[in-house]
XYZ file of C-alpha atoms in Angstrom:
726
model
C -20.293 21.779 -21.447
C -23.109 19.276 -21.920
C -25.719 21.900 -21.097
C -24.179 24.234 -23.670
C -24.390 21.485 -26.290
C -28.050 20.911 -25.436
C -28.763 24.631 -25.724
C -26.928 24.913 -29.046
C -28.636 21.805 -30.476
C -32.229 21.734 -29.203
C -33.211 19.135 -31.802
C -30.625 16.624 -30.520
C -31.318 14.462 -27.476
C -28.279 13.733 -25.283
C -28.330 10.620 -23.087
C -25.511 9.690 -20.722
C -24.508 6.146 -21.675
C -21.706 5.696 -19.158
C -19.656 7.771 -16.740
C -16.330 6.554 -15.387
C -15.932 9.704 -13.277
C -18.688 8.683 -10.851
C -16.702 5.831 -9.196
C -13.703 8.127 -8.692
C -15.912 10.809 -7.157
C -17.552 8.228 -4.882
C -14.150 6.913 -3.798
C -12.949 10.394 -2.879
C -16.000 11.385 -0.870
C -16.223 7.922 0.673
C -12.608 8.156 1.799
C -13.273 11.521 3.417
C -16.331 10.146 5.224
C -14.354 7.159 6.499
C -11.654 9.553 7.678
C -14.168 11.550 9.716
C -15.927 8.469 11.096
C -12.659 6.829 12.115
C -11.510 9.997 13.864
C -14.771 10.300 15.818
C -14.658 6.659 16.912
C -11.016 6.963 18.002
C -11.841 10.041 20.097
C -14.874 8.245 21.566
C -12.628 5.409 22.760
C -10.379 7.919 24.536
C -13.343 9.474 26.327
C -14.729 6.087 27.403
C -11.437 5.250 29.114
C -10.495 8.614 30.617
C -13.995 10.010 31.246
C -12.383 13.427 31.128
C -13.558 15.938 28.558
C -10.412 18.055 28.735
C -8.080 15.068 28.364
C -10.179 13.805 25.452
C -10.000 17.219 23.773
C -6.201 17.288 24.123
C -5.955 13.848 22.505
C -8.393 14.785 19.733
C -6.396 17.895 18.806
C -3.577 15.593 17.687
C -5.652 14.358 14.728
C -5.958 17.543 12.645
C -2.573 18.834 13.771
C -0.960 15.599 12.528
C -2.858 15.503 9.236
C -2.161 19.118 8.216
C 1.669 18.756 8.206
C 1.198 15.531 6.249
C -0.717 17.507 3.603
C 2.145 20.006 3.429
C 4.660 17.205 2.929
C 2.467 15.623 0.258
C 2.335 18.952 -1.572
C 6.117 19.312 -1.664
C 6.522 15.698 -2.814
C 4.055 16.220 -5.657
C 1.334 13.927 -4.283
C -2.314 14.703 -4.874
C -5.238 14.119 -2.548
C -6.237 10.881 -4.256
C -7.676 7.526 -3.263
C -4.256 6.122 -2.286
C -3.193 9.000 -0.030
C -6.641 9.244 1.548
C -6.530 5.498 2.138
C -3.225 5.907 3.970
C -4.656 8.667 6.154
C -7.860 6.754 6.902
C -5.834 3.709 7.963
C -3.404 5.587 10.212
C -6.110 7.786 11.743
C -6.112 5.584 14.832
C -2.314 5.655 15.003
C -2.169 9.458 14.862
C -3.916 9.717 18.205
C -1.838 6.917 19.795
C 1.100 9.068 20.883
C -1.218 11.683 22.351
C -3.191 8.962 24.168
C -0.027 7.561 25.748
C 1.113 11.033 26.804
C -2.268 12.120 28.202
C -2.903 8.825 29.999
C 0.500 9.014 31.664
C -0.091 12.635 32.681
C -3.491 11.754 34.188
C -1.882 8.868 36.091
C 0.733 11.226 37.532
C -2.034 13.633 38.529
C -3.630 10.879 40.587
C -0.354 10.712 42.522
C -1.149 14.181 43.871
C 0.875 16.257 41.418
C -0.292 19.503 39.873
C -1.154 19.466 36.160
C 2.057 21.334 35.303
C 4.279 19.044 37.376
C 2.459 15.944 36.118
C 2.872 17.062 32.503
C 6.594 17.710 32.910
C 7.429 14.483 34.743
C 5.110 12.262 32.713
C 6.470 13.626 29.425
C 10.041 12.916 30.559
C 9.101 9.426 31.714
C 7.277 8.371 28.553
C 9.423 10.284 26.045
C 11.717 7.460 24.950
C 8.821 5.040 24.488
C 6.856 7.521 22.355
C 9.863 8.289 20.162
C 10.657 4.588 19.796
C 7.098 3.657 18.801
C 6.904 6.453 16.237
C 10.205 5.671 14.557
C 9.264 1.996 14.577
C 6.125 2.814 12.587
C 8.163 4.949 10.190
C 10.622 2.061 9.801
C 7.666 -0.149 8.841
C 5.938 2.206 6.399
C 8.877 3.818 4.634
C 10.448 0.680 3.047
C 7.148 0.015 1.276
C 7.584 3.284 -0.629
C 10.620 1.790 -2.386
C 9.026 -1.448 -3.584
C 9.403 -2.291 -7.271
C 6.874 -3.169 -9.940
C 3.230 -2.151 -10.140
C 2.820 -2.620 -6.389
C 5.707 -0.217 -5.815
C 3.982 2.523 -7.792
C 0.960 2.074 -5.551
C 2.890 1.846 -2.281
C 5.085 4.882 -2.962
C 2.467 7.487 -2.110
C 0.937 5.247 0.552
C 4.209 4.724 2.429
C 5.324 8.350 2.329
C 1.910 9.711 3.340
C 1.637 7.360 6.317
C 5.220 8.087 7.419
C 4.715 11.866 7.202
C 1.509 11.712 9.241
C 3.100 9.532 11.935
C 6.128 11.837 12.213
C 3.809 14.821 12.559
C 1.927 13.026 15.352
C 5.243 12.582 17.205
C 5.947 16.314 17.073
C 2.445 17.076 18.352
C 2.674 14.500 21.154
C 6.080 15.640 22.378
C 5.623 19.405 22.094
C 1.958 20.393 22.069
C 0.217 17.686 24.111
C 2.220 18.202 27.368
C 1.857 21.974 27.070
C -1.918 21.771 26.601
C -2.209 19.260 29.450
C -0.232 21.503 31.794
C -2.611 24.425 31.307
C -5.952 22.795 30.471
C -6.199 19.851 32.862
C -7.597 20.333 36.337
C -6.369 18.766 39.559
C -7.478 15.136 39.619
C -7.251 14.711 43.372
C -4.960 12.518 45.420
C -4.743 8.772 45.348
C -4.485 6.534 42.340
C -7.763 4.695 41.679
C -7.628 0.981 42.497
C -7.273 -1.400 39.561
C -10.520 -2.656 38.108
C -11.643 -6.231 37.779
C -10.244 -6.653 34.273
C -6.863 -5.230 35.258
C -6.681 -7.481 38.328
C -7.479 -10.498 36.185
C -4.807 -9.517 33.681
C -2.177 -9.057 36.406
C -2.955 -12.528 37.756
C -2.588 -13.963 34.243
C 0.703 -12.104 33.716
C 2.049 -13.393 37.046
C 1.047 -16.946 36.099
C 2.867 -16.636 32.769
C 6.014 -15.381 34.517
C 5.923 -18.415 36.821
C 5.205 -20.846 33.942
C 7.543 -19.548 31.285
C 7.928 -22.777 29.308
C 4.176 -23.257 29.018
C 3.767 -19.636 27.889
C 6.495 -19.886 25.261
C 5.134 -23.248 24.120
C 1.652 -21.792 23.698
C 3.009 -18.791 21.769
C 5.049 -21.097 19.528
C 2.014 -23.283 18.871
C 0.006 -20.176 17.971
C 2.699 -19.055 15.528
C 2.885 -22.489 13.881
C -0.903 -22.555 13.624
C -0.766 -19.139 11.959
C 1.643 -20.466 9.338
C -0.630 -23.449 8.708
C -3.481 -21.046 7.915
C -1.614 -19.504 4.967
C -2.346 -22.358 2.486
C -6.039 -22.089 3.378
C -6.214 -18.438 2.324
C -7.186 -17.643 -1.276
C -4.539 -15.534 -2.986
C -4.790 -12.791 -5.572
C -3.285 -9.530 -6.752
C -6.150 -7.114 -6.131
C -9.810 -7.843 -5.341
C -12.384 -7.199 -8.045
C -14.277 -3.929 -7.702
C -18.020 -3.425 -7.219
C -18.494 -0.316 -9.355
C -21.823 0.072 -11.192
C -20.296 -0.307 -14.660
C -19.582 -3.390 -16.707
C -19.171 -4.418 -20.323
C -20.051 -7.273 -22.632
C -17.740 -7.966 -25.575
C -19.292 -9.768 -28.532
C -17.050 -11.347 -31.151
C -18.195 -13.094 -34.321
C -16.044 -15.418 -36.455
C -13.536 -13.735 -38.791
C -15.170 -12.749 -42.042
C -18.516 -11.818 -40.482
C -20.238 -8.814 -42.013
C -21.413 -5.629 -40.336
C -25.047 -6.699 -40.696
C -24.368 -10.004 -38.947
C -22.534 -8.253 -36.113
C -25.338 -5.751 -35.710
C -27.956 -8.496 -35.518
C -25.938 -10.471 -32.963
C -25.273 -7.352 -30.864
C -28.982 -6.513 -30.829
C -29.839 -10.044 -29.693
C -27.280 -9.783 -26.897
C -28.553 -6.328 -25.932
C -32.109 -7.567 -25.508
C -30.988 -10.484 -23.345
C -28.698 -8.339 -21.184
C -31.293 -5.593 -20.704
C -33.636 -8.162 -19.156
C -31.118 -9.127 -16.447
C -32.031 -7.663 -13.024
C -30.163 -4.514 -11.898
C -29.047 -3.603 -15.458
C -30.167 -0.009 -15.961
C -28.917 0.840 -19.469
C -26.995 -0.694 -22.379
C -24.875 1.271 -24.854
C -23.725 -0.610 -27.977
C -20.829 0.170 -30.304
C -19.632 -1.877 -33.285
C -16.160 -1.835 -34.773
C -13.609 0.474 -33.168
C -16.092 1.720 -30.624
C -13.596 3.495 -28.392
C -16.444 5.495 -26.870
C -17.836 2.331 -25.375
C -14.675 1.022 -23.763
C -13.035 1.476 -20.405
C -10.497 4.322 -20.667
C -8.266 2.450 -18.201
C -8.127 -0.703 -20.332
C -7.233 -1.542 -23.892
C -10.161 -1.550 -26.274
C -11.276 -4.939 -27.515
C -12.949 -3.415 -30.520
C -9.808 -3.475 -32.608
C -11.557 -1.639 -35.468
C -13.091 -4.870 -36.808
C -16.732 -4.982 -37.866
C -17.056 -8.482 -36.386
C -16.668 -7.110 -32.840
C -19.151 -5.208 -30.699
C -18.948 -3.714 -27.211
C -21.943 -3.259 -24.915
C -21.332 -0.867 -22.010
C -23.684 -1.501 -19.089
C -24.840 0.839 -16.359
C -25.829 -1.165 -13.298
C -27.869 -0.118 -10.301
C -25.976 1.733 -7.593
C -24.551 -0.355 -4.751
C -27.151 1.006 -2.351
C -29.966 -0.089 -4.699
C -28.945 -3.734 -5.132
C -28.346 -6.489 -2.571
C -25.717 -8.334 -4.639
C -22.229 -7.512 -5.893
C -21.435 -6.770 -9.506
C -19.858 -10.206 -9.965
C -23.216 -11.904 -9.251
C -24.916 -9.799 -11.929
C -22.157 -10.652 -14.395
C -22.660 -14.346 -13.659
C -26.362 -13.941 -14.505
C -25.381 -12.231 -17.758
C -23.070 -15.113 -18.672
C -25.879 -17.606 -18.121
C -28.337 -15.809 -20.412
C -25.689 -15.354 -23.129
C -25.149 -19.101 -23.373
C -28.271 -19.195 -25.554
C -26.680 -16.991 -28.271
C -25.177 -19.233 -30.995
C -22.156 -18.502 -33.158
C -20.617 -15.732 -31.043
C -17.874 -15.479 -28.452
C -18.724 -13.278 -25.467
C -16.736 -11.836 -22.578
C -18.371 -10.179 -19.592
C -16.683 -7.557 -17.423
C -14.302 -4.684 -17.915
C -11.362 -7.072 -17.692
C -9.855 -4.985 -14.915
C -7.530 -6.224 -12.192
C -8.984 -9.169 -10.314
C -11.407 -10.153 -13.086
C -9.332 -12.228 -15.500
C -6.352 -14.554 -15.705
C -4.145 -14.524 -18.785
C -2.271 -17.691 -19.708
C 0.312 -17.533 -22.492
C 1.935 -20.431 -24.346
C 4.987 -19.599 -26.439
C 6.961 -21.616 -28.972
C 8.713 -21.459 -32.339
C 6.927 -24.373 -34.061
C 3.393 -23.264 -35.096
C 2.084 -26.833 -35.442
C 3.322 -27.983 -32.028
C 2.130 -24.755 -30.417
C -1.312 -25.106 -31.989
C -1.806 -28.704 -30.843
C -0.652 -27.815 -27.304
C -3.019 -24.820 -27.248
C -5.990 -26.984 -28.232
C -5.190 -29.470 -25.461
C -4.820 -26.699 -22.879
C -8.076 -25.046 -23.950
C -9.890 -28.360 -23.611
C -8.519 -28.869 -20.089
C -9.233 -25.279 -19.033
C -12.932 -25.808 -19.643
C -12.920 -28.604 -17.060
C -12.063 -26.214 -14.181
C -15.351 -25.542 -12.363
C -16.537 -21.996 -11.746
C -14.660 -20.224 -14.543
C -16.333 -17.906 -17.029
C -15.499 -17.862 -20.711
C -12.150 -19.169 -21.959
C -11.021 -17.308 -25.083
C -8.022 -18.533 -27.085
C -6.335 -16.535 -29.819
C -5.448 -19.835 -31.554
C -9.124 -20.622 -32.105
C -9.616 -17.650 -34.451
C -9.417 -18.976 -38.019
C -10.508 -16.559 -40.718
C -11.333 -17.272 -44.383
C -8.817 -16.018 -46.906
C -7.906 -16.316 -50.573
C -4.612 -18.090 -51.153
C -2.606 -16.960 -54.192
C -0.131 -19.578 -55.433
C 2.076 -18.126 -58.222
C 3.216 -20.216 -61.193
C 6.835 -19.091 -61.094
C 7.757 -20.535 -64.497
C 4.881 -18.815 -66.317
C 5.450 -15.606 -64.366
C 9.138 -15.585 -65.339
C 8.322 -16.128 -69.022
C 5.828 -13.246 -68.992
C 7.953 -10.901 -66.836
C 5.528 -10.771 -63.872
C 6.921 -10.454 -60.359
C 5.273 -11.588 -57.126
C 5.386 -7.982 -55.924
C 3.312 -6.920 -58.931
C 0.780 -9.675 -58.189
C 0.478 -8.534 -54.584
C 0.134 -4.855 -55.530
C -2.576 -5.636 -58.076
C -4.643 -7.627 -55.581
C -4.175 -5.040 -52.823
C -5.342 -2.126 -54.960
C -8.277 -4.127 -56.318
C -9.548 -5.331 -52.928
C -8.532 -2.595 -50.460
C -7.630 0.431 -52.559
C -4.353 2.273 -52.980
C -2.383 4.143 -50.318
C -3.635 7.653 -49.482
C -0.661 9.433 -51.008
C -1.197 7.614 -54.323
C -4.935 8.244 -54.593
C -6.332 10.765 -57.080
C -7.925 13.824 -55.475
C -11.177 15.612 -56.185
C -10.463 19.333 -55.847
C -13.166 21.278 -54.034
C -13.215 24.917 -52.979
C -11.953 24.312 -49.432
C -10.408 20.845 -49.503
C -9.381 17.813 -51.520
C -11.319 14.561 -51.348
C -9.331 11.351 -52.037
C -11.067 8.907 -54.385
C -10.700 5.179 -53.678
C -11.405 2.789 -56.547
C -11.733 -0.915 -55.739
C -13.805 -3.947 -56.592
C -17.282 -4.321 -55.203
C -17.741 -6.683 -52.260
C -19.313 -9.350 -54.483
C -16.424 -9.138 -56.912
C -13.898 -9.738 -54.138
C -15.584 -13.058 -53.364
C -15.628 -14.236 -57.019
C -12.364 -15.922 -58.006
C -13.137 -15.682 -61.737
C -13.296 -11.892 -61.503
C -10.018 -11.763 -59.571
C -8.346 -14.049 -62.116
C -9.190 -11.541 -64.877
C -7.298 -8.712 -63.154
C -4.478 -7.269 -65.280
C -0.984 -7.534 -63.803
C 1.754 -5.295 -65.288
C 4.784 -6.988 -66.852
C 8.368 -5.775 -66.724
C 9.320 -7.665 -69.907
C 9.720 -5.565 -73.026
C 7.046 -6.116 -75.624
C 4.698 -7.871 -73.203
C 1.587 -5.993 -72.134
C -0.537 -6.531 -69.028
C -1.059 -10.190 -68.160
C -4.197 -11.736 -66.700
C -3.686 -12.861 -63.100
C -5.069 -16.315 -63.877
C -2.182 -16.901 -66.329
C 0.540 -16.562 -63.689
C -1.157 -17.674 -60.441
C -3.762 -20.067 -59.076
C -6.379 -18.646 -56.670
C -8.287 -20.749 -54.136
C -10.266 -20.260 -50.940
C -8.353 -21.156 -47.799
C -8.161 -20.309 -44.100
C -5.510 -19.100 -41.682
C -4.996 -17.584 -38.244
C -6.755 -14.283 -37.675
C -3.811 -12.926 -35.707
C -0.231 -14.023 -35.068
C 1.040 -12.837 -31.694
C 4.673 -12.901 -30.661
C 6.360 -12.677 -27.263
C 10.148 -12.328 -27.151
C 10.159 -12.966 -30.922
C 8.415 -16.341 -30.506
C 4.881 -17.171 -31.520
C 2.429 -17.322 -28.657
C -1.172 -18.201 -27.942
C -3.103 -16.146 -25.383
C -5.857 -17.587 -23.206
C -8.050 -14.960 -21.566
C -9.929 -16.622 -18.699
C -12.750 -14.941 -16.793
C -12.302 -15.557 -13.063
C -16.022 -15.085 -12.266
C -15.260 -14.232 -8.656
C -12.726 -17.032 -8.084
C -9.400 -16.061 -6.446
C -6.580 -15.579 -8.926
C -4.140 -17.706 -6.924
C -6.541 -20.661 -6.753
C -7.155 -20.526 -10.506
C -3.411 -20.298 -11.208
C -2.785 -23.374 -9.044
C -5.610 -25.285 -10.754
C -4.112 -24.416 -14.148
C -0.697 -25.715 -13.098
C -2.276 -29.067 -12.167
C -3.811 -29.574 -15.637
C -2.353 -32.589 -17.495
C -1.796 -30.550 -20.658
C 0.212 -27.929 -18.739
C 2.267 -30.509 -16.842
C 3.040 -32.306 -20.101
C 3.755 -29.440 -22.503
C 5.663 -30.673 -25.574
C 9.295 -29.788 -26.112
C 9.712 -26.230 -27.380
C 6.456 -24.940 -25.845
C 6.674 -23.005 -22.589
C 4.263 -21.176 -20.330
C 4.639 -17.438 -19.659
C 3.004 -15.486 -16.850
C 1.784 -12.004 -17.746
C -0.911 -9.698 -16.414
C -2.251 -10.159 -12.887
C -0.430 -13.464 -12.324
C 2.921 -11.845 -13.090
C 2.141 -8.821 -10.908
C 0.992 -11.098 -8.072
C 4.371 -12.844 -8.100
C 6.145 -9.479 -8.077
C 3.920 -8.336 -5.214
C 4.724 -11.305 -2.980
C 8.456 -10.976 -3.685
C 8.467 -7.213 -3.052
C 6.309 -7.622 0.029
C 8.683 -10.177 1.544
C 11.654 -7.913 0.895
C 9.812 -4.908 2.365
C 8.949 -6.898 5.504
C 12.544 -8.022 6.013
C 13.765 -4.477 5.446
C 11.178 -3.179 7.906
C 12.221 -5.671 10.595
C 15.878 -4.743 10.111
C 15.077 -1.025 10.303
C 13.003 -1.575 13.457
C 15.880 -3.438 15.098
C 18.391 -0.722 14.177
C 16.101 2.012 15.523
C 15.535 0.148 18.794
C 19.245 -0.563 19.264
C 20.043 3.120 18.818
C 17.311 4.209 21.233
C 17.750 1.559 23.948
C 21.543 1.216 23.555
C 21.143 -2.543 23.857
C 21.370 -5.403 21.376
C 19.250 -7.988 23.220
C 16.115 -6.238 24.460
C 15.140 -5.107 20.913
C 14.905 -8.841 20.172
C 12.329 -9.053 22.976
C 10.305 -6.318 21.312
C 10.515 -8.022 17.905
C 9.168 -11.231 19.475
C 5.714 -9.658 19.187
C 5.831 -9.757 15.369
C 5.069 -13.491 14.940
C 2.128 -13.105 17.329
C 0.444 -10.435 15.209
C -0.077 -12.312 11.940
C -2.279 -15.139 13.220
C -5.230 -12.903 14.030
C -4.976 -11.229 10.637
C -5.052 -14.609 8.879
C -8.036 -15.744 10.954
C -9.886 -12.513 10.169
C -9.304 -12.926 6.429
C -10.375 -16.564 6.589
C -13.582 -15.841 8.509
C -14.499 -12.897 6.257
C -13.645 -14.936 3.123
C -11.142 -12.351 1.879
C -8.130 -13.159 -0.267
C -4.476 -12.729 0.639
C -3.781 -9.854 -1.759
C -2.299 -6.370 -1.892
C -4.727 -4.713 0.567
C -4.381 -7.475 3.158
C -0.598 -7.206 2.867
C -0.832 -3.500 3.632
C -2.763 -4.463 6.753
C -0.071 -6.939 7.803
C 2.600 -4.272 7.383
C 0.614 -1.994 9.685
C 0.336 -4.832 12.203
C 4.116 -5.027 12.404
C 4.288 -1.449 13.622
C 1.401 -1.780 16.076
C 2.728 -5.017 17.603
C 6.167 -3.523 18.212
C 4.540 -0.398 19.676
C 2.830 -2.436 22.401
C 6.044 -4.279 23.206
C 8.039 -1.055 23.420
C 5.675 0.392 26.016
C 6.093 -2.684 28.234
C 9.825 -3.254 27.824
C 10.804 0.404 28.119
C 9.014 0.822 31.463
C 10.466 -2.427 32.823
C 13.983 -1.218 31.980
C 13.341 2.174 33.607
C 11.799 0.588 36.728
C 14.810 -1.676 37.260
C 17.401 0.996 36.524
C 15.888 4.018 38.301
C 13.583 2.542 40.955
C 15.689 -0.458 41.982
C 12.915 -3.009 41.459
C 13.549 -6.678 40.922
C 12.915 -8.124 37.497
C 9.560 -9.671 38.396
C 8.401 -6.541 40.242
C 9.435 -4.303 37.347
C 7.608 -6.467 34.800
C 4.402 -6.649 36.842
C 4.558 -2.896 37.488
C 5.009 -2.328 33.750
C 2.006 -4.556 33.072
C -0.078 -2.632 35.600
C 0.861 0.858 34.393
C 1.119 0.269 30.657
C -1.822 -2.087 30.109
C -4.368 0.736 29.920
C -2.529 2.876 27.311
C -1.850 -0.260 25.254
C -5.516 -1.267 25.291
C -6.612 2.329 24.652
C -4.379 2.768 21.613
C -5.381 -0.649 20.268
C -9.088 0.074 20.635
C -8.655 3.556 19.152
C -6.958 2.123 16.089
C -9.487 -0.708 15.795
C -12.398 1.702 16.176
C -10.921 3.927 13.483
C -10.930 0.963 11.094
C -14.373 -0.428 11.871
C -16.156 1.703 9.219
C -13.631 0.490 6.639
C -13.989 -3.170 7.644
C -17.793 -3.086 7.444
C -17.745 -1.182 4.144
C -19.851 1.692 5.416
C -20.418 4.691 3.175
C -20.973 5.153 -0.545
C -17.460 4.180 -1.665
C -16.564 0.723 -2.930
C -15.133 -1.288 -0.024
C -13.636 -4.083 -2.147
C -10.085 -2.812 -1.677
C -10.288 -1.297 1.812
C -12.215 -4.030 3.604
C -9.566 -6.832 3.484
C -6.989 -4.372 4.749
C -9.030 -3.300 7.764
C -10.119 -6.869 8.566
C -6.503 -8.049 8.616
C -5.524 -5.178 10.922
C -8.434 -5.633 13.346
C -7.916 -9.402 13.562
C -4.207 -8.963 14.143
C -4.777 -6.223 16.727
C -6.843 -8.562 18.888
C -4.318 -11.395 18.987
C -1.171 -9.265 19.068
C -2.449 -7.144 21.959
C -3.664 -10.064 24.061
C -0.613 -12.209 23.456
C 1.909 -9.365 23.693
C 0.649 -8.414 27.145
C 1.318 -11.981 28.316
C 4.227 -13.237 26.202
C 6.501 -10.177 26.025
C 7.228 -10.138 29.808
C 8.262 -13.792 29.529
C 10.424 -13.064 26.476
C 12.044 -10.236 28.451
C 13.060 -12.656 31.206
C 14.646 -15.050 28.723
C 16.636 -12.257 27.082
C 17.699 -11.032 30.513
C 18.793 -14.553 31.497
C 20.748 -14.835 28.264
C 22.444 -11.520 29.005
C 23.395 -12.664 32.534
C 24.608 -15.995 31.169
C 26.716 -14.178 28.602
C 28.316 -12.005 31.272
C 29.191 -15.083 33.311
C 30.631 -16.820 30.276
C 32.632 -13.790 29.185
C 33.249 -11.787 32.365
C 35.735 -9.445 30.710
C 33.230 -8.391 28.082
C 30.609 -8.023 30.795
C 32.860 -5.678 32.785
C 33.623 -3.660 29.671
C 29.902 -3.267 29.071
């Protein structure tokens, strides 16, 4: 379309001032690249462990065959291939191959026992079937409750939760039906004799045996780790969503009420010259007044149609062409704009993660105004913040009309007539009342009003004729029935729940939203608000509170669903508790990862913690399920069964963990052209939690199993009748 316009208007030069489609396009292609990279790394991990090209191929086939049914489900649910759904697929890419890895590894192990590929596939699939089904439905029980969260976070999580659940269910079907069949006909005989355990496996088995013989010390260490994890939470910065690093920004310039268009234009040009000199600013596009063309289509315009406001839309250098984030450039812009007198400036698009909105509400304007001034003064003492803009500070000049009611009554002049006369003289009449100039094709309305100089001269306004409703009295001069004087008043009166309010728009300048909110609550003016004035949370602060509440409910629902699924599959009420014991061990690593990487505890990191819940229970299921089978079918003692489970299930647990971690490495390091601001905290939380949950689960879960087994035996002794009935 743009090329057609250029061809049709060769004398007009078209220059692209801004393009909000580019970040979306980069996000899409970046998500696809991360999907491919994660899949390749996950397959590479499988090959490094199995060193078998055919087994690796069988595991790799699970990736596309799990994603394609997920696309079909997304189509029927009305989901598009957007950033959210691609994010879900890129995060679960390591999980999709997990079931196939467990199946193939177990089949290869059975081959080493001297079985043919067909026999190994049949027996291994039967042996591992319950564990694979349990792990898959556990992951579904974790992801699906997030799709029903409320608020803004719920709208985001809906497509994420359903997409992840569909992909995981598809991977179960592939692992249970296709993987054994392919293994039976594609794998070759692996020879007789199971290879001896390596040095790492021998060291792990010694550590597991030590933990089983020192149960109190193991449980004490795990408890200390969990308590330490909880103590890390206050150290983490909190927020709703991290600020983006897209190559667009804006500068809003606001002059005092009553400023003219010429003054605004001069101030905007001064700001433009200063901003254009800042490093990594490529272009500046200025609009004055309404200026909707220069505003973010995803945010409300700050132009407001007033000539005292201007918007400068900035194109920054691409992420690959600059060594700093967008927030650093915006800080440089704020510093250079401090030299511009008489204007109020705001830097940034004002998107999520960039500003904090504080609202004071009350019914008494005087009390509210004095409280707002005290709060604004204290807000400027918080270090690191950008501009602090208060709606109470906007006082505009106005002409106050004070009627002389006695004289007006004698002359038959109403206050409505005075108001109508002044409105028509200063602004013009309503469109439907205007006279029309008839042309051949259309009518042109004609507005008649005083010149700008006349509107500022009180003597001219006092000579305006006001109609009288009294018989025999003609038009009356305005000065006879009213006194005019220059005055001032608020530029805007905002209301919230029918009460007056004052809005403070605070630029975060890279500071975490939660830290700023806590600093605001400690301000003396906030702690001592006068009677009748209250604080209201809106914007990101309100959504952050909703997010934490919804997230807690989703986690509790997920844990309950996991327990119900495990009870139904294992037909036992106690051993599912053993499996759930891995959950507290998974969060500590995620918190440490966020702390080391200096990432905030926000929506993306919470998504990572939800994923950790599923992965931690998956590892526990593989251990506990084999221990139960070994005791029931092979007649092993409890200690022998647990050590045998550790020996035979350690490799698939480590393989699936490394496959998932490898799939998330590109996301954690922010590789590719897409903005990693949202994805990176999520992947860092998952990778950190994977390390601790895997290491601790392999050592602590066998000990937890023994305690649950002792409790079960103790219960049977205490209630022998119930034990016999069971």
